[in-house]
């Protein structure tokens, strides 16, 4: 049975500056009031892939106006739609929260963002909050709400408050508060300067004393290693679970084996963790990974560009940091372009040894290219600022070696690509 009784417990009130606050109307004691849990509706739910926020603000009737009112955005009479949408996209990060659906794998579970309704969005931050909140997905209705409940007895006329800054330490909390509530940094300028100086000093000391250890993947590595100097037999036995290798490696000098222990070449798609066993196996001459290789790219965190965002405000950075581990870098504002578009190279590289470092690079490479000409605006436009379209509904353009080198010579006649290579 649905009971819509929040109006008996709360009201929205404006202060002298015109800001809305959620005010408690009557005493609420969670110890003896079974109704002391409330549902907050979500006014806007979206994912950030494929330009969806901009598309929704453009096409969903009344959504743009509602978000402007909810976020207290003053709209000029002459403002066009694109300008209004831009302001909402910049402002919304102070209001959004997020969740993921738990039954999906991490690489499949996109972050779902939501803006609470007018009441929920009026609940302000406090380090000592009167309420707690959590998103709740109601499977029967296939929709999400937020559950709100008091942490202790709340008296009438108190403000309803939440702690929006869940931080593991004081430094992180200070940085998040500054990013979310004081984007100019003035309120926490001295504290932030101290944090940066302290962390730089710690990083320098850790680097000098080699204190950093990469053990995230719990790999076992022998203390001493030596290459297998035994001559490779013929045929060379390969153990792999890679379908492409089974289909295309037809040279008679190689044969596949189902017994990994007797293989001369071990080429799994899984992450190798027991390097000790490989080094101690006299049959093994080659395997396709090396210890701690994930540290180079942390690609398991990035999953191509599916979970990559371009942040333009400190509030956006703060909210993105709350959705899981991130690798952050400065956006390149003057990228090298072909056909006025961004692109990336795909090289095939074979690592033969790490001491000394020995690499073989294939002469065959290819380019993936953005669909739209590059501009330093509309950073939510995936087709302008990203080059990997494989996981989207957009068109995919691949440029071959010959086409790229001809285009490079045409656009940059004073440069020698052979010298660059």
Short mmCIF file of C-alpha atoms in Angstrom, two decimals:
data_model
loop_
_atom_site.label_atom_id
_atom_site.label_comp_id
_atom_site.label_asym_id
_atom_site.label_seq_id
_atom_site.Cartn_x
_atom_site.Cartn_y
_atom_site.Cartn_z
CA UNK A 1 0.00 0.00 0.00
CA UNK A 2 1.39 3.38 -1.02
CA UNK A 3 1.02 6.21 1.48
CA UNK A 4 1.93 9.71 0.36
CA UNK A 5 2.41 11.37 3.73
CA UNK A 6 5.74 13.20 3.38
CA UNK A 7 3.81 16.48 3.45
CA UNK A 8 2.90 15.73 7.06
CA UNK A 9 6.56 15.51 8.01
CA UNK A 10 8.37 18.03 5.79
CA UNK A 11 7.94 21.26 3.91
CA UNK A 12 10.05 23.42 1.63
CA UNK A 13 10.83 26.89 2.92
CA UNK A 14 12.73 29.81 1.38
CA UNK A 15 15.20 31.88 3.33
CA UNK A 16 15.80 35.61 2.84
CA UNK A 17 18.20 34.85 -0.03
CA UNK A 18 15.59 32.80 -1.85
CA UNK A 19 17.32 29.45 -1.22
CA UNK A 20 15.09 26.45 -0.55
CA UNK A 21 15.51 24.29 2.55
CA UNK A 22 13.83 21.05 3.58
CA UNK A 23 12.31 21.70 7.02
CA UNK A 24 10.97 19.09 9.45
CA UNK A 25 7.38 19.85 10.49
CA UNK A 26 7.03 17.52 13.48
CA UNK A 27 9.23 15.59 15.86
CA UNK A 28 10.45 12.33 14.32
CA UNK A 29 11.73 9.57 16.59
CA UNK A 30 12.85 6.50 14.61
CA UNK A 31 12.79 4.35 17.75
CA UNK A 32 9.00 4.46 18.07
CA UNK A 33 7.72 5.67 14.67
CA UNK A 34 7.46 2.83 12.11
CA UNK A 35 6.72 5.40 9.40
CA UNK A 36 10.05 7.17 9.85
CA UNK A 37 11.35 6.13 6.46
CA UNK A 38 10.51 8.11 3.36
CA UNK A 39 10.76 7.75 -0.41
CA UNK A 40 12.25 10.50 -2.55
CA UNK A 41 11.43 10.49 -6.24
CA UNK A 42 14.08 10.97 -8.91
CA UNK A 43 13.32 13.85 -11.25
CA UNK A 44 15.93 12.91 -13.85
CA UNK A 45 17.81 9.65 -14.42
CA UNK A 46 20.48 9.24 -17.08
CA UNK A 47 23.81 7.78 -18.11
CA UNK A 48 26.51 9.97 -19.62
CA UNK A 49 27.32 7.81 -22.64
CA UNK A 50 26.47 8.82 -26.21
CA UNK A 51 25.53 12.43 -25.35
CA UNK A 52 22.42 11.27 -23.48
CA UNK A 53 22.11 14.15 -20.97
CA UNK A 54 22.20 16.75 -23.75
CA UNK A 55 19.81 14.73 -25.91
CA UNK A 56 17.33 14.34 -23.04
CA UNK A 57 17.42 18.05 -22.20
CA UNK A 58 16.77 18.76 -25.88
CA UNK A 59 13.95 16.28 -26.50
CA UNK A 60 12.12 15.56 -23.22
CA UNK A 61 9.34 18.13 -22.78
CA UNK A 62 9.69 20.43 -19.75
CA UNK A 63 12.85 18.68 -18.46
CA UNK A 64 15.11 21.65 -19.20
CA UNK A 65 12.83 24.13 -17.45
CA UNK A 66 12.37 21.86 -14.44
CA UNK A 67 16.13 21.40 -14.02
CA UNK A 68 16.68 25.16 -14.28
CA UNK A 69 14.14 25.76 -11.52
CA UNK A 70 15.42 22.92 -9.35
CA UNK A 71 19.05 24.06 -9.70
CA UNK A 72 18.14 27.75 -9.16
CA UNK A 73 19.48 28.81 -12.56
CA UNK A 74 18.47 32.29 -13.65
CA UNK A 75 17.44 32.22 -17.30
CA UNK A 76 17.78 35.29 -19.46
CA UNK A 77 14.89 36.01 -21.79
CA UNK A 78 17.13 36.01 -24.86
CA UNK A 79 19.05 32.83 -23.98
CA UNK A 80 18.89 30.18 -26.69
CA UNK A 81 18.33 26.49 -26.00
CA UNK A 82 21.97 25.46 -26.48
CA UNK A 83 23.18 28.07 -24.00
CA UNK A 84 20.57 27.03 -21.43
CA UNK A 85 21.47 23.35 -21.83
CA UNK A 86 25.16 24.17 -21.40
CA UNK A 87 24.48 25.87 -18.05
CA UNK A 88 22.43 22.91 -16.79
CA UNK A 89 25.14 20.45 -17.85
CA UNK A 90 27.71 22.50 -15.93
CA UNK A 91 25.54 22.98 -12.84
CA UNK A 92 24.01 19.52 -12.51
CA UNK A 93 27.07 17.91 -10.92
CA UNK A 94 26.35 19.64 -7.61
CA UNK A 95 22.94 17.91 -7.57
CA UNK A 96 23.53 14.45 -9.01
CA UNK A 97 24.00 11.17 -7.15
CA UNK A 98 24.69 7.75 -8.61
CA UNK A 99 24.28 3.99 -8.34
CA UNK A 100 25.08 0.85 -10.32
CA UNK A 101 22.99 -2.26 -10.85
CA UNK A 102 24.63 -5.02 -8.82
CA UNK A 103 23.84 -7.99 -11.08
CA UNK A 104 26.09 -6.72 -13.89
CA UNK A 105 29.84 -7.22 -14.26
CA UNK A 106 31.92 -4.12 -13.42
CA UNK A 107 32.85 -3.55 -17.07
CA UNK A 108 29.18 -3.79 -18.08
CA UNK A 109 27.66 -1.76 -15.25
CA UNK A 110 27.52 1.84 -16.37
CA UNK A 111 27.11 4.45 -13.66
CA UNK A 112 23.48 5.59 -13.46
CA UNK A 113 23.16 9.22 -12.44
CA UNK A 114 20.05 10.80 -10.98
CA UNK A 115 18.79 14.13 -9.73
CA UNK A 116 16.35 13.94 -6.85
CA UNK A 117 13.06 15.80 -6.99
CA UNK A 118 12.63 19.32 -5.65
CA UNK A 119 12.34 18.13 -2.06
CA UNK A 120 15.34 15.80 -2.19
CA UNK A 121 17.50 18.38 -3.95
CA UNK A 122 16.69 20.93 -1.22
CA UNK A 123 18.21 18.72 1.51
CA UNK A 124 21.52 20.39 2.23
CA UNK A 125 24.89 19.07 3.35
CA UNK A 126 26.03 18.79 6.95
CA UNK A 127 29.02 17.12 8.58
CA UNK A 128 26.61 16.15 11.37
CA UNK A 129 23.54 15.14 9.36
CA UNK A 130 20.06 14.53 10.72
CA UNK A 131 19.20 11.98 8.03
CA UNK A 132 20.79 9.29 5.91
CA UNK A 133 19.87 8.31 2.38
CA UNK A 134 20.44 5.42 -0.03
CA UNK A 135 19.20 4.68 -3.56
CA UNK A 136 16.69 1.84 -3.77
CA UNK A 137 15.72 0.00 -6.95
CA UNK A 138 12.14 -1.27 -6.86
CA UNK A 139 12.11 -4.25 -9.22
CA UNK A 140 8.32 -4.59 -9.39
CA UNK A 141 7.95 -1.11 -10.84
CA UNK A 142 11.37 -1.16 -12.53
CA UNK A 143 12.26 2.24 -11.17
CA UNK A 144 14.51 3.70 -8.50
CA UNK A 145 13.83 5.88 -5.49
CA UNK A 146 15.95 7.18 -2.66
CA UNK A 147 15.23 6.02 0.87
CA UNK A 148 15.48 8.72 3.55
CA UNK A 149 15.52 8.00 7.28
CA UNK A 150 16.56 9.89 10.43
CA UNK A 151 19.78 8.92 12.19
CA UNK A 152 18.37 9.96 15.56
CA UNK A 153 15.49 11.92 16.99
CA UNK A 154 14.77 15.02 14.90
CA UNK A 155 12.81 17.93 16.31
CA UNK A 156 10.24 20.04 14.52
CA UNK A 157 11.62 23.06 12.62
CA UNK A 158 15.07 21.45 12.20
CA UNK A 159 16.55 21.35 8.72
CA UNK A 160 16.73 17.95 7.04
CA UNK A 161 20.43 17.45 6.25
CA UNK A 162 22.61 14.77 4.68
CA UNK A 163 26.34 14.12 4.51
CA UNK A 164 27.10 14.21 0.78
CA UNK A 165 30.85 13.84 1.33
CA UNK A 166 31.70 10.27 2.23
CA UNK A 167 35.48 10.40 2.67
CA UNK A 168 37.99 7.95 4.11
CA UNK A 169 40.20 10.67 5.60
CA UNK A 170 40.17 14.37 6.49
CA UNK A 171 42.26 15.42 3.48
CA UNK A 172 39.85 13.79 1.04
CA UNK A 173 36.88 15.26 2.85
CA UNK A 174 38.36 18.78 2.67
CA UNK A 175 39.07 18.43 -1.05
CA UNK A 176 35.58 17.10 -1.80
CA UNK A 177 33.87 19.83 0.24
CA UNK A 178 35.85 22.47 -1.59
CA UNK A 179 35.06 20.96 -4.99
CA UNK A 180 31.34 20.55 -4.35
CA UNK A 181 30.43 23.62 -2.33
CA UNK A 182 33.21 26.17 -2.89
CA UNK A 183 34.45 25.64 -6.47
CA UNK A 184 36.58 28.80 -6.41
CA UNK A 185 38.61 27.19 -3.61
CA UNK A 186 38.60 30.32 -1.46
CA UNK A 187 36.90 28.73 1.56
CA UNK A 188 39.58 26.05 1.86
CA UNK A 189 42.53 27.71 0.12
CA UNK A 190 45.02 27.39 2.99
CA UNK A 191 43.92 23.83 3.86
CA UNK A 192 44.21 22.73 0.23
CA UNK A 193 47.67 24.26 -0.08
CA UNK A 194 48.81 22.35 3.02
CA UNK A 195 47.38 19.09 1.69
CA UNK A 196 49.13 19.48 -1.67
CA UNK A 197 52.47 20.34 -0.03
CA UNK A 198 52.22 17.41 2.39
CA UNK A 199 51.34 14.91 -0.32
CA UNK A 200 54.11 16.11 -2.60
CA UNK A 201 56.61 15.64 0.21
CA UNK A 202 55.27 12.16 0.97
CA UNK A 203 55.34 11.18 -2.71
CA UNK A 204 58.93 12.39 -3.07
CA UNK A 205 60.06 10.47 0.01
CA UNK A 206 58.27 7.32 -1.11
CA UNK A 207 59.86 7.57 -4.54
CA UNK A 208 63.38 8.10 -3.17
CA UNK A 209 63.15 5.17 -0.80
CA UNK A 210 61.30 2.93 -3.27
CA UNK A 211 58.51 2.36 -0.77
CA UNK A 212 55.76 1.98 -3.35
CA UNK A 213 54.76 -1.63 -3.90
CA UNK A 214 52.51 -2.82 -6.68
CA UNK A 215 50.76 -5.82 -5.19
CA UNK A 216 47.16 -5.17 -6.18
CA UNK A 217 46.93 -8.41 -8.12
CA UNK A 218 48.69 -10.69 -5.59
CA UNK A 219 51.16 -12.04 -8.11
CA UNK A 220 53.84 -14.53 -7.10
CA UNK A 221 57.21 -13.66 -8.62
CA UNK A 222 60.47 -15.61 -8.16
CA UNK A 223 63.29 -13.75 -6.42
CA UNK A 224 65.71 -14.75 -9.17
CA UNK A 225 64.88 -15.44 -12.80
CA UNK A 226 66.79 -16.83 -15.72
CA UNK A 227 65.79 -17.33 -19.34
CA UNK A 228 65.18 -20.85 -20.57
CA UNK A 229 68.26 -21.51 -22.70
CA UNK A 230 67.15 -24.93 -23.91
CA UNK A 231 66.60 -25.14 -27.64
CA UNK A 232 62.98 -25.03 -28.71
CA UNK A 233 61.83 -28.41 -30.02
CA UNK A 234 59.90 -28.92 -33.22
CA UNK A 235 56.99 -28.67 -33.40
CA UNK A 236 56.55 -25.93 -30.81
CA UNK A 237 53.67 -26.78 -28.48
CA UNK A 238 51.30 -23.94 -27.66
CA UNK A 239 48.71 -23.78 -24.91
CA UNK A 240 46.12 -21.01 -25.35
CA UNK A 241 42.44 -20.25 -24.89
CA UNK A 242 42.49 -17.56 -27.57
CA UNK A 243 40.10 -18.46 -30.37
CA UNK A 244 41.87 -16.30 -32.96
CA UNK A 245 45.10 -18.22 -32.47
CA UNK A 246 43.36 -21.54 -33.07
CA UNK A 247 41.81 -20.18 -36.25
CA UNK A 248 44.82 -18.48 -37.81
CA UNK A 249 48.03 -20.12 -36.55
CA UNK A 250 48.33 -22.88 -39.15
CA UNK A 251 52.11 -22.98 -39.63
CA UNK A 252 53.23 -26.66 -39.33
CA UNK A 253 56.07 -25.64 -36.99
CA UNK A 254 53.44 -25.17 -34.26
CA UNK A 255 50.88 -27.45 -32.67
CA UNK A 256 48.32 -26.90 -29.92
CA UNK A 257 48.21 -28.85 -26.69
CA UNK A 258 45.51 -29.16 -24.04
CA UNK A 259 48.12 -29.72 -21.33
CA UNK A 260 49.43 -26.36 -20.14
CA UNK A 261 52.29 -28.00 -18.20
CA UNK A 262 53.85 -29.51 -21.35
CA UNK A 263 53.51 -26.37 -23.49
CA UNK A 264 56.54 -24.46 -24.73
CA UNK A 265 54.45 -21.33 -25.24
CA UNK A 266 51.77 -20.37 -22.69
CA UNK A 267 49.41 -17.73 -24.11
CA UNK A 268 46.30 -17.30 -21.93
CA UNK A 269 43.70 -14.55 -22.00
CA UNK A 270 43.42 -14.72 -18.21
CA UNK A 271 45.66 -12.71 -15.91
CA UNK A 272 48.73 -14.76 -14.97
CA UNK A 273 49.41 -14.64 -11.22
CA UNK A 274 51.65 -17.65 -10.55
CA UNK A 275 54.88 -16.69 -12.29
CA UNK A 276 56.89 -18.98 -10.01
CA UNK A 277 55.30 -22.07 -11.57
CA UNK A 278 56.05 -20.82 -15.09
CA UNK A 279 59.69 -20.04 -14.35
CA UNK A 280 60.15 -23.42 -12.64
CA UNK A 281 58.65 -25.37 -15.55
CA UNK A 282 61.54 -26.42 -17.86
CA UNK A 283 59.14 -26.83 -20.79
CA UNK A 284 58.04 -23.19 -20.85
CA UNK A 285 60.07 -20.85 -23.04
CA UNK A 286 57.58 -18.04 -23.70
CA UNK A 287 54.51 -16.62 -21.99
CA UNK A 288 52.52 -13.57 -22.97
CA UNK A 289 52.64 -11.45 -19.81
CA UNK A 290 55.13 -10.10 -17.30
CA UNK A 291 54.73 -9.29 -13.60
CA UNK A 292 52.86 -6.11 -12.70
CA UNK A 293 52.15 -5.32 -16.34
CA UNK A 294 48.71 -3.97 -15.42
CA UNK A 295 50.39 -1.10 -13.62
CA UNK A 296 51.40 0.34 -17.01
CA UNK A 297 47.85 1.07 -18.16
CA UNK A 298 45.39 -0.01 -15.45
CA UNK A 299 43.17 -0.86 -18.40
CA UNK A 300 40.94 -2.95 -16.17
CA UNK A 301 39.85 0.37 -14.61
CA UNK A 302 39.29 2.15 -17.89
CA UNK A 303 37.65 -0.47 -20.16
CA UNK A 304 38.46 1.43 -23.33
CA UNK A 305 36.59 4.77 -23.28
CA UNK A 306 33.29 3.42 -22.02
CA UNK A 307 33.87 4.77 -18.53
CA UNK A 308 35.94 7.80 -19.49
CA UNK A 309 34.65 11.30 -18.83
CA UNK A 310 35.93 14.79 -19.58
CA UNK A 311 35.38 16.82 -16.43
CA UNK A 312 35.00 20.58 -16.77
CA UNK A 313 34.09 21.50 -13.18
CA UNK A 314 35.46 20.60 -9.77
CA UNK A 315 32.02 19.29 -8.74
CA UNK A 316 32.06 16.86 -11.66
CA UNK A 317 35.50 15.60 -10.61
CA UNK A 318 34.26 15.10 -7.06
CA UNK A 319 31.20 13.13 -8.14
CA UNK A 320 33.17 10.98 -10.60
CA UNK A 321 35.63 10.12 -7.83
CA UNK A 322 32.75 8.65 -5.81
CA UNK A 323 31.89 6.06 -8.49
CA UNK A 324 35.07 3.99 -8.19
CA UNK A 325 38.81 4.08 -8.96
CA UNK A 326 39.85 6.60 -11.57
CA UNK A 327 42.97 7.55 -13.50
CA UNK A 328 43.07 11.34 -13.97
CA UNK A 329 45.09 13.37 -16.45
CA UNK A 330 45.00 16.82 -17.97
CA UNK A 331 43.00 17.05 -21.17
CA UNK A 332 45.13 17.74 -24.25
CA UNK A 333 43.74 20.98 -25.65
CA UNK A 334 45.84 21.06 -28.83
CA UNK A 335 45.87 17.49 -30.13
CA UNK A 336 47.48 16.35 -33.37
CA UNK A 337 44.67 16.13 -35.93
CA UNK A 338 44.02 14.35 -39.20
CA UNK A 339 41.12 15.55 -41.32
CA UNK A 340 40.57 18.08 -38.50
CA UNK A 341 39.65 15.21 -36.20
CA UNK A 342 41.21 13.45 -33.22
CA UNK A 343 42.56 9.95 -33.74
CA UNK A 344 44.53 7.24 -32.00
CA UNK A 345 47.14 4.79 -33.22
CA UNK A 346 46.80 1.05 -32.72
CA UNK A 347 50.23 -0.57 -32.70
CA UNK A 348 51.04 -4.24 -32.21
CA UNK A 349 54.03 -4.52 -29.88
CA UNK A 350 55.85 -7.67 -28.80
CA UNK A 351 57.78 -7.39 -25.54
CA UNK A 352 60.69 -9.82 -25.69
CA UNK A 353 62.58 -8.85 -22.54
CA UNK A 354 62.50 -6.27 -19.76
CA UNK A 355 66.22 -6.36 -18.87
CA UNK A 356 67.37 -5.02 -21.22
CA UNK A 357 64.10 -3.65 -22.55
CA UNK A 358 63.54 -5.25 -25.97
CA UNK A 359 60.47 -4.52 -28.09
CA UNK A 360 59.36 -5.47 -31.58
CA UNK A 361 56.83 -3.17 -33.25
CA UNK A 362 54.79 -4.32 -36.23
CA UNK A 363 55.01 -2.13 -39.31
CA UNK A 364 51.28 -2.63 -39.83
CA UNK A 365 49.21 -0.27 -37.71
CA UNK A 366 45.89 1.48 -38.06
CA UNK A 367 44.02 4.52 -36.81
CA UNK A 368 40.65 5.00 -35.18
CA UNK A 369 39.28 8.47 -35.73
CA UNK A 370 36.60 10.70 -34.22
CA UNK A 371 33.48 11.25 -36.27
CA UNK A 372 33.30 15.04 -35.81
CA UNK A 373 35.87 17.84 -36.28
CA UNK A 374 37.65 18.77 -33.06
CA UNK A 375 36.51 21.82 -31.10
CA UNK A 376 37.25 22.94 -27.55
CA UNK A 377 33.62 22.95 -26.45
CA UNK A 378 30.70 20.56 -25.92
CA UNK A 379 32.92 18.15 -24.02
CA UNK A 380 30.00 15.77 -23.59
CA UNK A 381 29.98 15.17 -27.37
CA UNK A 382 31.47 11.69 -27.66
CA UNK A 383 31.88 11.83 -31.43
CA UNK A 384 34.06 14.94 -31.15
CA UNK A 385 36.30 14.15 -28.20
CA UNK A 386 36.70 10.36 -28.38
CA UNK A 387 37.97 8.03 -31.06
CA UNK A 388 36.76 4.57 -29.99
CA UNK A 389 33.29 4.14 -31.46
CA UNK A 390 33.27 0.32 -31.31
CA UNK A 391 31.13 0.22 -28.17
CA UNK A 392 28.59 2.82 -29.29
CA UNK A 393 25.80 3.11 -31.82
CA UNK A 394 27.83 5.63 -33.81
CA UNK A 395 29.62 4.87 -37.05
CA UNK A 396 33.17 3.48 -36.89
CA UNK A 397 35.87 4.73 -39.25
CA UNK A 398 39.21 2.92 -39.47
CA UNK A 399 42.10 4.48 -41.42
CA UNK A 400 44.72 2.18 -42.92
CA UNK A 401 48.48 2.77 -42.95
CA UNK A 402 48.54 3.79 -46.61
CA UNK A 403 45.59 6.17 -46.27
CA UNK A 404 47.03 7.81 -43.15
CA UNK A 405 50.51 8.32 -44.58
CA UNK A 406 49.07 9.86 -47.75
CA UNK A 407 46.81 12.16 -45.69
CA UNK A 408 49.70 13.10 -43.39
CA UNK A 409 51.85 14.10 -46.35
CA UNK A 410 48.97 16.17 -47.73
CA UNK A 411 48.24 18.02 -44.47
CA UNK A 412 51.80 18.31 -43.14
CA UNK A 413 54.03 18.62 -46.24
CA UNK A 414 56.99 19.98 -44.25
CA UNK A 415 57.09 16.97 -41.91
CA UNK A 416 58.68 13.60 -42.64
CA UNK A 417 56.54 10.75 -41.31
CA UNK A 418 59.31 8.21 -41.92
CA UNK A 419 61.52 10.21 -39.56
CA UNK A 420 58.73 10.32 -36.98
CA UNK A 421 58.34 6.55 -37.17
#
